[in-house]
Coordinates of C-alpha atoms in Angstrom, one line a residue:
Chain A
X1 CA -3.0 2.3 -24.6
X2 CA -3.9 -1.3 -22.9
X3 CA -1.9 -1.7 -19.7
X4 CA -1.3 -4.2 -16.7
X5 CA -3.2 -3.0 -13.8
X6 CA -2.6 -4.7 -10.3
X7 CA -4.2 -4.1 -6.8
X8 CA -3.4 -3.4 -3.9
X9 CA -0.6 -0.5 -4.6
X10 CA 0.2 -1.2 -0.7
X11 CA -0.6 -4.1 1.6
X12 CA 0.8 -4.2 5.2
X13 CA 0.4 -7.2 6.8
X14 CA 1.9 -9.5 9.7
X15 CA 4.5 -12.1 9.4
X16 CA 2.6 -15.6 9.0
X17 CA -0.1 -14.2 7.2
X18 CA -1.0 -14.9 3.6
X19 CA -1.4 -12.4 0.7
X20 CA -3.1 -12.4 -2.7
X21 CA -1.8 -10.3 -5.2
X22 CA -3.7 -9.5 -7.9
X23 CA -3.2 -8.7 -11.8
X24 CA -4.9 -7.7 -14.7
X25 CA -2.6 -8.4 -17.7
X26 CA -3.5 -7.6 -20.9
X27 CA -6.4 -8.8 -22.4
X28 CA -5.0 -10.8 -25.4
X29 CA -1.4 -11.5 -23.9
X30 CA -0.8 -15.1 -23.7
X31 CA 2.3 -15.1 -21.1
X32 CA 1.7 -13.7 -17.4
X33 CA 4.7 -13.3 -14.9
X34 CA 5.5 -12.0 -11.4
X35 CA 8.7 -10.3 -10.8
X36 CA 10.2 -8.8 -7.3
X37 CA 11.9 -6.0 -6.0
X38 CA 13.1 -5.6 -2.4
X39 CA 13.6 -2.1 -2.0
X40 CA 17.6 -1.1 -3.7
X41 CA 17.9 -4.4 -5.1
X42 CA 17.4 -5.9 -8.9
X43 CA 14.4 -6.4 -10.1
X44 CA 14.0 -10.6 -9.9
X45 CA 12.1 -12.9 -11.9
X46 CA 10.1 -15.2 -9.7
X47 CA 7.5 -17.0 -12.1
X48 CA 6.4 -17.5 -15.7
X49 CA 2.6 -18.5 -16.7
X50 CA 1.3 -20.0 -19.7
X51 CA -1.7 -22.1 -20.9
X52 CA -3.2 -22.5 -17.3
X53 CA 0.3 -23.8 -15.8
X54 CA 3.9 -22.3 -14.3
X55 CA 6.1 -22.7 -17.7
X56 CA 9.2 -21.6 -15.9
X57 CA 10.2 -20.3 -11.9
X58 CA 12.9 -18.8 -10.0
X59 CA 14.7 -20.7 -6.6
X60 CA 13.1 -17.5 -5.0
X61 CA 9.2 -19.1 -6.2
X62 CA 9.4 -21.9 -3.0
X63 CA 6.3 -24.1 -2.0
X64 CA 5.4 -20.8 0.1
X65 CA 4.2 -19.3 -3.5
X66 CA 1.7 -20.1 -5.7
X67 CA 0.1 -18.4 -8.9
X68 CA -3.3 -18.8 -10.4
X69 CA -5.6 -17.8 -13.4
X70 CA -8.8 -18.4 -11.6
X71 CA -11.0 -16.9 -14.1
X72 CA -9.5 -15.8 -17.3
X73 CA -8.8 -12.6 -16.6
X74 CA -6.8 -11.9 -13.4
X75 CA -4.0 -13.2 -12.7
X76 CA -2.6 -14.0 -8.9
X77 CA 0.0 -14.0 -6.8
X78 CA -0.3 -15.6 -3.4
X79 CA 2.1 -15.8 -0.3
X80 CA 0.5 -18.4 2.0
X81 CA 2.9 -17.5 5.3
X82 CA 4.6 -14.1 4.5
X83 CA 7.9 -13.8 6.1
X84 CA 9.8 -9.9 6.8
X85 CA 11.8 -11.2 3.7
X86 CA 9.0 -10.9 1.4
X87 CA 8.9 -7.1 1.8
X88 CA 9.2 -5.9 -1.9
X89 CA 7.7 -4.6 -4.6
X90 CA 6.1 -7.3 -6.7
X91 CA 5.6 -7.0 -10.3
X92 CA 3.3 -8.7 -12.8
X93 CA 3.5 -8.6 -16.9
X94 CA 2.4 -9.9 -19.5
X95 CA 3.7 -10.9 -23.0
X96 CA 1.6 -11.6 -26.6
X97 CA 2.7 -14.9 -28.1
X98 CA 5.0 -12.6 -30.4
X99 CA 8.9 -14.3 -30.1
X100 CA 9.8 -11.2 -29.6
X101 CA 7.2 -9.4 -28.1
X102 CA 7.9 -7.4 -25.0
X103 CA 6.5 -8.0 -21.5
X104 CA 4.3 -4.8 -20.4
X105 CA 4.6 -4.2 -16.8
X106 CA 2.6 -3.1 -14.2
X107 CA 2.7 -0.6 -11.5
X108 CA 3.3 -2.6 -9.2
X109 CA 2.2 -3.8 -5.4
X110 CA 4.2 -2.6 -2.3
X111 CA 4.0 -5.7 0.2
X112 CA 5.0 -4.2 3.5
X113 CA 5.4 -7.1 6.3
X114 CA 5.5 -6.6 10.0
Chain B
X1 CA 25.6 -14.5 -14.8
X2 CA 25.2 -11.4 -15.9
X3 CA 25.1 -11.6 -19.6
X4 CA 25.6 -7.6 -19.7
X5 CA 27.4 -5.0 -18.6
X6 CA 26.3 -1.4 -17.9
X7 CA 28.1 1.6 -16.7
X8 CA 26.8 2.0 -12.9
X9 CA 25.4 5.9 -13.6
X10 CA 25.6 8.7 -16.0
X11 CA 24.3 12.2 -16.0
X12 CA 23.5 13.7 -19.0
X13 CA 22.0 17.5 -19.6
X14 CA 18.8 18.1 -20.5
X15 CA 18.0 18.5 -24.5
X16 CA 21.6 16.5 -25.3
X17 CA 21.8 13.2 -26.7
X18 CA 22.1 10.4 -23.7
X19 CA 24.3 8.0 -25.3
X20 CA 24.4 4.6 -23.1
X21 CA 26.6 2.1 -23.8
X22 CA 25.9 -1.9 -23.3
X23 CA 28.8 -4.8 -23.4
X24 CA 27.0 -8.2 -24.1
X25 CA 30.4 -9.9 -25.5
X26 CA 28.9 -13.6 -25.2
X27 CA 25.7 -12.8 -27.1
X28 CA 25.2 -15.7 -29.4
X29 CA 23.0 -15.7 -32.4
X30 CA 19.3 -16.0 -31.2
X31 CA 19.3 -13.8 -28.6
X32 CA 18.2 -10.0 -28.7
X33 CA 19.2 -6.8 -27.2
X34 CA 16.3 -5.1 -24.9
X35 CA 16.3 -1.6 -23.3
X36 CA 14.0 -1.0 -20.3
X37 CA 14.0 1.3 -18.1
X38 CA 12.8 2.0 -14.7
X39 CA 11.4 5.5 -13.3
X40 CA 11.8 5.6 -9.6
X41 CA 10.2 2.6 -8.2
X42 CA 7.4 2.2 -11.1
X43 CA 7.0 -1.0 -12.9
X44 CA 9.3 -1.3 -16.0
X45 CA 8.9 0.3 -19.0
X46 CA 10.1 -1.1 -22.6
X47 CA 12.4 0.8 -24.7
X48 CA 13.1 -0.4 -27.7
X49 CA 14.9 -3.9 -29.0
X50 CA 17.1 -5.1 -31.9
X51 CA 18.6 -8.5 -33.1
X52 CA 21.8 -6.8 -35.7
X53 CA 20.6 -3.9 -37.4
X54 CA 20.0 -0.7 -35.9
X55 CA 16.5 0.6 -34.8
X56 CA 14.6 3.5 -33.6
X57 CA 11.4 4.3 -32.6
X58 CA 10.0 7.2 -30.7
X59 CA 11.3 7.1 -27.8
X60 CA 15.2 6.1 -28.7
X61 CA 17.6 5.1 -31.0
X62 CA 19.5 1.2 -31.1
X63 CA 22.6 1.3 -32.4
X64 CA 24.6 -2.3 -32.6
X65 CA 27.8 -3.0 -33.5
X66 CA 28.7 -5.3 -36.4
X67 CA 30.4 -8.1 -34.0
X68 CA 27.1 -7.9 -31.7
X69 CA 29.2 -7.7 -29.1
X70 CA 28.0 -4.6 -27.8
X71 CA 25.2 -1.9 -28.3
X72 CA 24.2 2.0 -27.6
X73 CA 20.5 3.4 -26.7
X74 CA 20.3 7.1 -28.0
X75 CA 18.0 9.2 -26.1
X76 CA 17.9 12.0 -28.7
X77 CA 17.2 14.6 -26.5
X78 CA 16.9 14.0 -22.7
X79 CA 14.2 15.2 -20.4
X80 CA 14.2 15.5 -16.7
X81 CA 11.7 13.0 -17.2
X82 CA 14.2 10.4 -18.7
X83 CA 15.8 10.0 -15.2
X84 CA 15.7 6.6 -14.3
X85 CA 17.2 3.3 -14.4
X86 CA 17.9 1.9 -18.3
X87 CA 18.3 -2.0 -18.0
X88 CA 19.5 -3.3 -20.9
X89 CA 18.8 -7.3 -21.6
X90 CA 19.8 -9.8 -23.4
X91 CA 17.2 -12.5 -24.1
X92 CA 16.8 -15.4 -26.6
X93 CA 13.9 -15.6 -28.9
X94 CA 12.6 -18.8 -27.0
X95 CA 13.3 -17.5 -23.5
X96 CA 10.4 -15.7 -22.8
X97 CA 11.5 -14.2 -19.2
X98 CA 13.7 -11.1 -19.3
X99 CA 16.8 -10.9 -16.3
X100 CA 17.5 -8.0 -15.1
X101 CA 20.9 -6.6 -13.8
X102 CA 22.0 -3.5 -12.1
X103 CA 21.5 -1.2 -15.0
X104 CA 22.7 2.6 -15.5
X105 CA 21.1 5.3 -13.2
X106 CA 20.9 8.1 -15.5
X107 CA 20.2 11.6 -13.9
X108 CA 19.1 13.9 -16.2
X109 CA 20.1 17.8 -15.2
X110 CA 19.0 21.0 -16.2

């Protein structure tokens, strides 16, 4: 069964620094998103992708964020100045161009900051 | 705005029906009912979905009312492995984002 693989599962870094996240979504899916999840909380949507540009994004997605396809296939996440609120899980799916297809998630990348 | 609303937990014992119940009272006409659900701290994992008419597939059961107004996801017979947190969504058919809320913890027991 095709699924959304992302890397790392666990990055521990310093406040300040930046992180990429990075996703594998499904290889014909046409819709790419990052979601968050600070540890007890909801799981929060933060950005929506779609033909090479953000189609839709969260308050939470600030000039601090930015997402990229670079080459087709992956599909990042990057924190340029990570702050201790950034701590979370963080989330990428994916979506055909069904209406009502569903978004397959993936595992999911523990960002740890110090 | 939370657009649904889910009992906090339930337990339910393992090999009987888990029956969990969903209030979405201000649906409107082009959105859908979702069920996700979330095993510990794993990504997500979709359930099943229905616009009026009930629906099942292998892993659960739909069951909407007429009015729309609210909706039940039948796990037909609960494993330990079912445990988790079941989200269930409303989205319209042009929103292509899903919001989660709080959900139901359901603890499956032997």
């Amino acid at each position: 069964e095709p699924e959304v693989t992302q890397t790392p599962s666990h990055q521990v870094t310093q406040m300040g620094q930046e992180v990429i996240l990075r996703c594998v979504p499904i290889s014909n899916h046409l819709y790419f998103y990052w979601y968050r999840q600070i540890l007890g909380q909801k799981v929060e949507f933060l950005v929506s992708f779609y033909n090479n540009e953000i189609s839709e994004k969260s308050e939470i997605f600030d000039d601090q964020f930015s997402v990229e396809r670079p080459d087709g296939s992956n599909f990042t996440l990057k924190i340029r100045s990570t702050k201790l609120e950034d701590s979370a899980m963080y989330f990428c799916a994916s979506k055909s161009g069904s209406d009502t297809g569903e978004l397959f998630f993936g595992e999911g990348s523990r960002l740890t900051v110090l | 705005d939370a657009k649904t609303t889910q009992p906090p937990s339930m337990d339910c014992a393992e090999g009987r029906a888990a029956n969990l119940p969903c209030n979405h009272s201000t649906i409107s006409g082009n959105e859908y009912v979702y069920w996700y659900r979330q095993i510990h701290s794993q990504g997500p994992q979709y359930i099943i979905h229905g616009l009026k008419n009930n629906e099942t597939n292998e892993m659960a059961s739909l069951i909407i009312t007429e009015d729309r107004k609210s909706s039940t996801l039948i796990l037909p017979h609960a494993t330990l492995r079912d445990t988790a947190v079941y989200y269930c969504i409303v989205r319209s058919f042009n929103d292509y984002k899903l919001s989660f809320g709080a959900g139901t913890t359901v603890t499956v027991r032997a």
